[in-house]
C-alpha cells in the first residue's frame, strides 16, 4: 500500500501493519516529553510548521492566534524560530521578557492579551543575530516551553523553526504537541520541502492536522475574482498525496502584508481559520 492510500482515519498507525510506510510514527519510547511548570495549564499545543522560511508561518501563527483570542480563548505563542524570530514584530510586542532563576515571564499583547515568548524579547536589539549552535538553540526552545510562566492557556501555538532542522526535530520529539499545521503555498518548490516536513512529522508521534495554503490567490479589487498566480496549486497535490485537508486558503494581500509590516496583526479582521479552529476544538486531549 502506498502512503496516499493510508486508510487509518486517525493517522496514528495503531493497528496498521503496512511495512516500510514513510508516514509510520516511530518515536522511540524512551524519549520523555517535556512538561510546562506546575503553575501552567495548557489545554492544547499546536505547532505551525513550513518547509522554508518566508512562506508565512509566523503570519499564519499570529492570525490564527488573533482569531482564537477573538473567540475568547486564552492564547500563547512560543516563537521557536530562534534564528528568524518575527512574532514580536508582527504583534507589536517590544517589552523585554524577564525572568527569575526559576521562571521566564512572557510578554503580553495589548489588545487580546496573547502571551508571547521569543528570543527577540531577550536580545539587546531585534537586529542582533543569534549565532548559537544547534544544541544550544534546542536547549533554549525546551526552556521556553518548560520555564515560561504560561498560566492558564486554551491554546499554545508554537511557531516552529522552518524545515527539517534538528531544532524542528527537538520540538517534535520533546514537546507534547497535539498536532501540527503545515503552511505551504501553491509553489512546487515550497510544497516539495513541505512534503519532507510531513514525512519528518510522520516519523515522530505528532499528527499533521492539515495544510494552510498561504498566498494561494490574489483577489481582483475591481470584480472580486480570484486570480491564481500558478497554473496548478501544488498545495492541493500535497493534500491529496498525504490524505490531508486544506484547512485554510489565504490570499496574497497588500492589506495583510501592511498589517504585518506595521506590527498591527491584532487589527486583523479576517476569518480564514474557522475550519482550523473547528478542528482544533474537536481534538480530544490524549492521555
Ligand atoms: P515565515 O514565518 O514562514 O518565515 P512570515 O510569516 O514572516 O514567513 O512571512 C514572510 C513575509 O510575507 C512577511 O512580510 C509577511 O507579512 C508576508 N506575508 C505572509 N503571508 C502573507 C499573505 N497571505 N499576504 C500578504 N503578505 C504575506
Short mmCIF file of C-alpha atoms and ligand atoms in Angstrom, two decimals:
data_model
loop_
_atom_site.label_atom_id
_atom_site.label_comp_id
_atom_site.label_asym_id
_atom_site.label_seq_id
_atom_site.Cartn_x
_atom_site.Cartn_y
_atom_site.Cartn_z
CA UNK A 1 0.00 0.00 0.00
CA UNK A 2 1.37 3.48 -0.82
CA UNK A 3 1.24 6.47 1.55
CA UNK A 4 -1.61 8.18 -0.30
CA UNK A 5 -3.81 5.14 0.25
CA UNK A 6 -3.50 5.31 4.02
CA UNK A 7 -6.80 4.11 5.44
CA UNK A 8 -6.10 4.88 9.08
CA UNK A 9 -8.58 7.73 9.86
CA UNK A 10 -6.64 8.83 12.94
CA UNK A 11 -3.31 8.60 11.11
CA UNK A 12 -1.73 7.34 14.31
CA UNK A 13 -0.62 3.97 12.89
CA UNK A 14 -2.34 1.98 15.62
CA UNK A 15 -3.14 -1.50 14.38
CA UNK A 16 -1.65 -0.87 10.93
CA UNK A 17 0.80 -3.48 9.73
CA UNK A 18 1.95 -1.88 6.46
CA UNK A 19 5.71 -2.17 6.38
CA UNK A 20 8.09 0.50 5.05
CA UNK A 21 5.42 3.21 5.18
CA UNK A 22 7.17 6.60 5.17
CA UNK A 23 4.40 8.05 7.35
CA UNK A 24 4.82 5.48 10.14
CA UNK A 25 5.22 7.09 13.54
CA UNK A 26 8.03 5.53 15.43
CA UNK A 27 9.03 7.81 18.28
CA UNK A 28 11.41 5.80 20.40
CA UNK A 29 9.54 5.09 23.66
CA UNK A 30 12.49 6.26 25.77
CA UNK A 31 12.00 9.91 24.69
CA UNK A 32 10.13 11.60 27.52
CA UNK A 33 8.10 14.64 26.57
CA UNK A 34 8.86 17.85 28.47
CA UNK A 35 6.13 19.43 30.59
CA UNK A 36 5.42 23.08 31.43
CA UNK A 37 5.90 24.26 35.02
CA UNK A 38 3.38 23.32 37.71
CA UNK A 39 1.67 26.70 37.61
CA UNK A 40 0.98 26.44 33.86
CA UNK A 41 -2.01 24.57 32.47
CA UNK A 42 -2.19 24.33 28.71
CA UNK A 43 -5.23 22.69 27.13
CA UNK A 44 -3.84 22.20 23.61
CA UNK A 45 -0.47 22.69 21.97
CA UNK A 46 -0.29 23.18 18.23
CA UNK A 47 2.85 23.53 16.13
CA UNK A 48 2.88 25.63 12.96
CA UNK A 49 5.48 24.40 10.53
CA UNK A 50 6.55 25.09 6.98
CA UNK A 51 9.23 23.74 4.73
CA UNK A 52 11.05 27.02 4.09
CA UNK A 53 11.36 30.48 5.57
CA UNK A 54 9.24 33.29 4.13
CA UNK A 55 6.23 31.11 3.39
CA UNK A 56 4.07 32.83 6.01
CA UNK A 57 4.42 30.55 9.02
CA UNK A 58 4.58 33.41 11.54
CA UNK A 59 1.83 35.22 9.69
CA UNK A 60 -0.42 32.15 9.94
CA UNK A 61 0.53 31.60 13.61
CA UNK A 62 -0.31 35.17 14.61
CA UNK A 63 -3.54 35.49 12.57
CA UNK A 64 -4.72 32.15 14.00
CA UNK A 65 -3.86 33.40 17.50
CA UNK A 66 -5.90 36.56 16.90
CA UNK A 67 -8.89 34.58 15.60
CA UNK A 68 -8.74 32.25 18.61
CA UNK A 69 -8.45 35.19 21.00
CA UNK A 70 -11.41 36.94 19.33
CA UNK A 71 -13.47 33.85 20.18
CA UNK A 72 -12.49 34.22 23.82
CA UNK A 73 -9.77 31.56 24.02
CA UNK A 74 -6.68 32.23 26.11
CA UNK A 75 -3.74 32.04 23.73
CA UNK A 76 0.03 31.96 23.98
CA UNK A 77 2.65 31.91 21.23
CA UNK A 78 6.07 30.37 21.67
CA UNK A 79 8.40 31.63 18.97
CA UNK A 80 10.64 28.61 18.41
CA UNK A 81 12.03 30.12 15.21
CA UNK A 82 15.09 31.20 17.19
CA UNK A 83 17.23 32.37 14.28
CA UNK A 84 14.40 34.15 12.42
CA UNK A 85 12.05 35.36 15.16
CA UNK A 86 9.27 37.58 13.85
CA UNK A 87 6.30 37.05 16.18
CA UNK A 88 7.05 40.06 18.48
CA UNK A 89 7.35 42.37 15.48
CA UNK A 90 4.06 41.14 13.94
CA UNK A 91 2.23 41.64 17.24
CA UNK A 92 3.99 44.87 18.17
CA UNK A 93 5.47 43.49 21.38
CA UNK A 94 8.63 45.34 22.31
CA UNK A 95 8.91 44.91 26.08
CA UNK A 96 11.82 42.89 27.39
CA UNK A 97 10.84 39.47 28.74
CA UNK A 98 12.37 38.97 32.15
CA UNK A 99 12.75 36.06 34.46
CA UNK A 100 13.76 34.81 37.86
CA UNK A 101 16.13 31.91 38.36
CA UNK A 102 13.11 29.60 38.04
CA UNK A 103 10.70 31.19 35.58
CA UNK A 104 10.51 33.29 32.43
CA UNK A 105 7.69 35.82 32.26
CA UNK A 106 6.12 36.13 28.81
CA UNK A 107 5.22 39.48 27.28
CA UNK A 108 1.57 40.17 26.64
CA UNK A 109 -0.03 41.83 23.60
CA UNK A 110 -2.03 44.96 24.07
CA UNK A 111 -5.42 44.16 22.55
CA UNK A 112 -6.03 40.46 23.18
CA UNK A 113 -3.55 39.67 25.94
CA UNK A 114 -1.80 36.99 23.87
CA UNK A 115 1.22 35.74 25.82
CA UNK A 116 4.40 35.75 23.74
CA UNK A 117 7.87 34.42 24.33
CA UNK A 118 10.60 34.91 21.76
CA UNK A 119 14.36 35.22 21.78
CA UNK A 120 13.90 38.68 20.29
CA UNK A 121 12.33 39.79 23.57
CA UNK A 122 15.61 38.97 25.29
CA UNK A 123 18.18 40.44 22.92
CA UNK A 124 19.73 43.91 23.17
CA UNK A 125 18.08 44.87 19.91
CA UNK A 126 15.93 42.99 17.41
CA UNK A 127 18.73 43.29 14.83
CA UNK A 128 21.14 41.25 16.99
CA UNK A 129 21.72 37.95 15.18
CA UNK A 130 21.52 34.65 17.01
CA UNK A 131 24.76 32.86 16.28
CA UNK A 132 24.33 29.88 18.56
CA UNK A 133 24.94 26.28 17.56
CA UNK A 134 22.09 23.78 17.19
CA UNK A 135 22.27 22.11 20.63
CA UNK A 136 22.16 25.50 22.41
CA UNK A 137 19.20 26.61 20.30
CA UNK A 138 17.40 23.32 21.02
CA UNK A 139 18.03 23.82 24.77
CA UNK A 140 16.53 27.31 24.61
CA UNK A 141 13.44 26.03 22.82
CA UNK A 142 12.92 23.40 25.52
CA UNK A 143 13.44 26.04 28.21
CA UNK A 144 10.93 28.40 26.61
CA UNK A 145 8.39 25.62 26.93
CA UNK A 146 9.19 24.33 30.41
CA UNK A 147 10.21 27.54 32.20
CA UNK A 148 7.81 30.14 30.83
CA UNK A 149 5.04 31.07 33.22
CA UNK A 150 2.23 30.38 30.76
CA UNK A 151 -0.51 30.26 33.40
CA UNK A 152 -3.88 29.03 32.11
CA UNK A 153 -3.97 28.72 28.33
CA UNK A 154 -6.52 27.19 25.98
CA UNK A 155 -4.01 27.17 23.15
CA UNK A 156 -0.26 27.40 22.94
CA UNK A 157 0.78 27.91 19.31
CA UNK A 158 4.38 27.12 18.51
CA UNK A 159 5.93 29.00 15.60
CA UNK A 160 8.33 26.24 14.62
CA UNK A 161 11.77 26.63 13.10
CA UNK A 162 11.41 26.19 9.33
CA UNK A 163 12.21 22.96 7.56
CA UNK A 164 13.53 19.71 8.92
CA UNK A 165 16.41 21.06 11.04
CA UNK A 166 17.49 19.47 14.30
CA UNK A 167 15.68 22.20 16.23
CA UNK A 168 12.40 21.36 14.47
CA UNK A 169 13.01 17.73 15.35
CA UNK A 170 13.65 18.71 19.00
CA UNK A 171 10.26 20.43 19.15
CA UNK A 172 8.53 17.41 17.61
CA UNK A 173 10.20 14.98 19.97
CA UNK A 174 10.34 16.97 23.21
CA UNK A 175 7.10 18.95 23.32
CA UNK A 176 3.75 17.19 23.76
CA UNK A 177 2.16 18.64 20.62
CA UNK A 178 -1.49 17.82 19.95
CA UNK A 179 -0.99 18.41 16.26
CA UNK A 180 0.79 20.27 13.51
CA UNK A 181 -0.42 22.71 10.89
CA UNK A 182 1.67 22.77 7.73
CA UNK A 183 1.92 26.07 5.92
CA UNK A 184 2.56 25.86 2.20
CA UNK A 185 1.99 27.90 -0.94
CA UNK A 186 0.95 26.86 -4.45
CA UNK A 187 4.65 26.82 -5.46
CA UNK A 188 6.09 23.40 -6.26
CA UNK A 189 9.43 24.34 -4.70
CA UNK A 190 7.78 25.15 -1.38
CA UNK A 191 5.50 22.11 -1.37
CA UNK A 192 8.45 19.82 -2.08
CA UNK A 193 10.06 20.93 1.19
CA UNK A 194 6.70 20.75 2.98
CA UNK A 195 6.49 17.08 1.94
CA UNK A 196 9.79 16.48 3.73
CA UNK A 197 8.39 18.14 6.85
CA UNK A 198 5.24 15.97 6.66
CA UNK A 199 7.36 12.85 6.42
CA UNK A 200 9.51 14.06 9.34
CA UNK A 201 6.38 14.57 11.45
CA UNK A 202 5.24 11.10 10.42
CA UNK A 203 8.41 9.66 11.93
CA UNK A 204 7.60 11.20 15.29
CA UNK A 205 4.36 10.81 17.18
CA UNK A 206 2.79 14.08 16.07
CA UNK A 207 -0.31 14.08 13.85
CA UNK A 208 -0.39 16.52 10.96
CA UNK A 209 -3.84 18.10 11.20
CA UNK A 210 -3.89 19.72 7.79
CA UNK A 211 -2.42 22.27 5.42
CA UNK A 212 -2.74 26.02 5.20
CA UNK A 213 -2.41 27.21 1.61
CA UNK A 214 -0.93 30.68 2.00
CA UNK A 215 -0.65 33.26 -0.79
CA UNK A 216 -2.97 30.93 -2.71
CA UNK A 217 -4.51 33.67 -4.87
CA UNK A 218 -4.87 37.40 -5.35
CA UNK A 219 -8.36 38.93 -5.24
CA UNK A 220 -9.12 41.42 -8.01
CA UNK A 221 -10.06 44.75 -6.43
CA UNK A 222 -12.42 45.56 -9.30
CA UNK A 223 -14.55 42.42 -9.59
CA UNK A 224 -13.56 40.27 -6.59
CA UNK A 225 -12.41 37.45 -8.88
CA UNK A 226 -9.69 35.11 -7.51
CA UNK A 227 -6.54 35.34 -9.65
CA UNK A 228 -4.30 32.28 -9.41
CA UNK A 229 -0.63 33.01 -9.90
CA UNK A 230 0.38 29.40 -10.51
CA UNK A 231 -1.02 27.14 -13.24
CA UNK A 232 -1.51 24.41 -10.66
CA UNK A 233 -1.75 24.71 -6.89
CA UNK A 234 0.83 22.25 -5.62
CA UNK A 235 -0.56 22.51 -2.09
CA UNK A 236 -3.62 20.63 -3.40
CA UNK A 237 -1.41 17.88 -4.78
CA UNK A 238 0.35 17.54 -1.40
CA UNK A 239 -3.03 17.41 0.36
CA UNK A 240 -4.14 14.61 -1.91
CA UNK A 241 -0.88 12.71 -1.70
CA UNK A 242 -0.89 12.62 2.09
CA UNK A 243 -4.66 12.49 2.60
CA UNK A 244 -4.67 15.82 4.49
CA UNK A 245 -7.34 18.52 4.46
CA UNK A 246 -6.59 22.07 3.33
CA UNK A 247 -7.87 23.90 6.39
CA UNK A 248 -7.42 27.46 5.14
CA UNK A 249 -6.60 29.29 1.91
CA UNK A 250 -5.24 32.78 2.37
CA UNK A 251 -4.82 35.35 -0.39
CA UNK A 252 -1.64 37.26 -1.08
CA UNK A 253 -2.99 40.56 0.09
CA UNK A 254 -1.44 44.03 0.31
CA UNK A 255 -3.59 44.97 3.33
CA UNK A 256 -2.46 41.86 5.19
CA UNK A 257 1.21 42.47 4.44
CA UNK A 258 0.89 46.10 5.62
CA UNK A 259 -0.72 44.92 8.85
CA UNK A 260 2.16 42.56 9.48
CA UNK A 261 4.87 45.01 8.43
CA UNK A 262 3.40 47.64 10.74
CA UNK A 263 3.01 45.24 13.68
CA UNK A 264 -0.77 45.53 13.57
CA UNK A 265 -1.79 41.88 13.27
CA UNK A 266 -4.09 42.40 16.26
CA UNK A 267 -6.12 44.70 13.99
CA UNK A 268 -6.60 41.82 11.51
CA UNK A 269 -10.32 41.23 10.98
CA UNK A 270 -10.26 38.22 8.63
CA UNK A 271 -11.84 34.83 9.34
CA UNK A 272 -9.59 32.49 7.39
CA UNK A 273 -9.07 29.99 10.20
CA UNK A 274 -12.66 28.98 11.02
CA UNK A 275 -12.19 25.41 9.78
CA UNK A 276 -8.89 25.06 11.65
CA UNK A 277 -10.43 26.28 14.89
CA UNK A 278 -13.35 23.89 14.47
CA UNK A 279 -10.89 21.02 14.02
CA UNK A 280 -8.74 22.11 16.99
CA UNK A 281 -11.80 22.28 19.22
CA UNK A 282 -12.85 18.79 18.16
CA UNK A 283 -9.48 17.28 19.10
CA UNK A 284 -9.59 15.08 22.14
CA UNK A 285 -6.72 15.56 24.54
CA UNK A 286 -4.68 12.34 24.64
CA UNK A 287 -3.58 10.80 27.90
P1 LIG B 1 7.90 32.70 7.76
O1 LIG B 1 7.48 32.72 9.19
O2 LIG B 1 7.41 31.49 7.02
O3 LIG B 1 9.37 32.93 7.57
P2 LIG B 1 6.46 35.21 7.59
O4 LIG B 1 5.19 34.84 8.26
O5 LIG B 1 7.45 36.01 8.38
O6 LIG B 1 7.18 33.92 6.99
O7 LIG B 1 6.07 35.95 6.24
C1 LIG B 1 7.06 36.49 5.36
C2 LIG B 1 6.56 37.80 4.79
O8 LIG B 1 5.44 37.56 3.93
C3 LIG B 1 6.08 38.77 5.85
O9 LIG B 1 6.46 40.07 5.49
C4 LIG B 1 4.56 38.63 5.82
O10 LIG B 1 3.93 39.81 6.16
C5 LIG B 1 4.31 38.34 4.35
N1 LIG B 1 3.10 37.51 4.15
C6 LIG B 1 2.91 36.25 4.58
N2 LIG B 1 1.70 35.80 4.20
C7 LIG B 1 1.11 36.82 3.52
C8 LIG B 1 -0.16 36.98 2.87
N3 LIG B 1 -1.05 35.99 2.82
N4 LIG B 1 -0.41 38.19 2.28
C9 LIG B 1 0.50 39.16 2.30
N5 LIG B 1 1.71 39.08 2.88
C10 LIG B 1 2.01 37.92 3.48
#
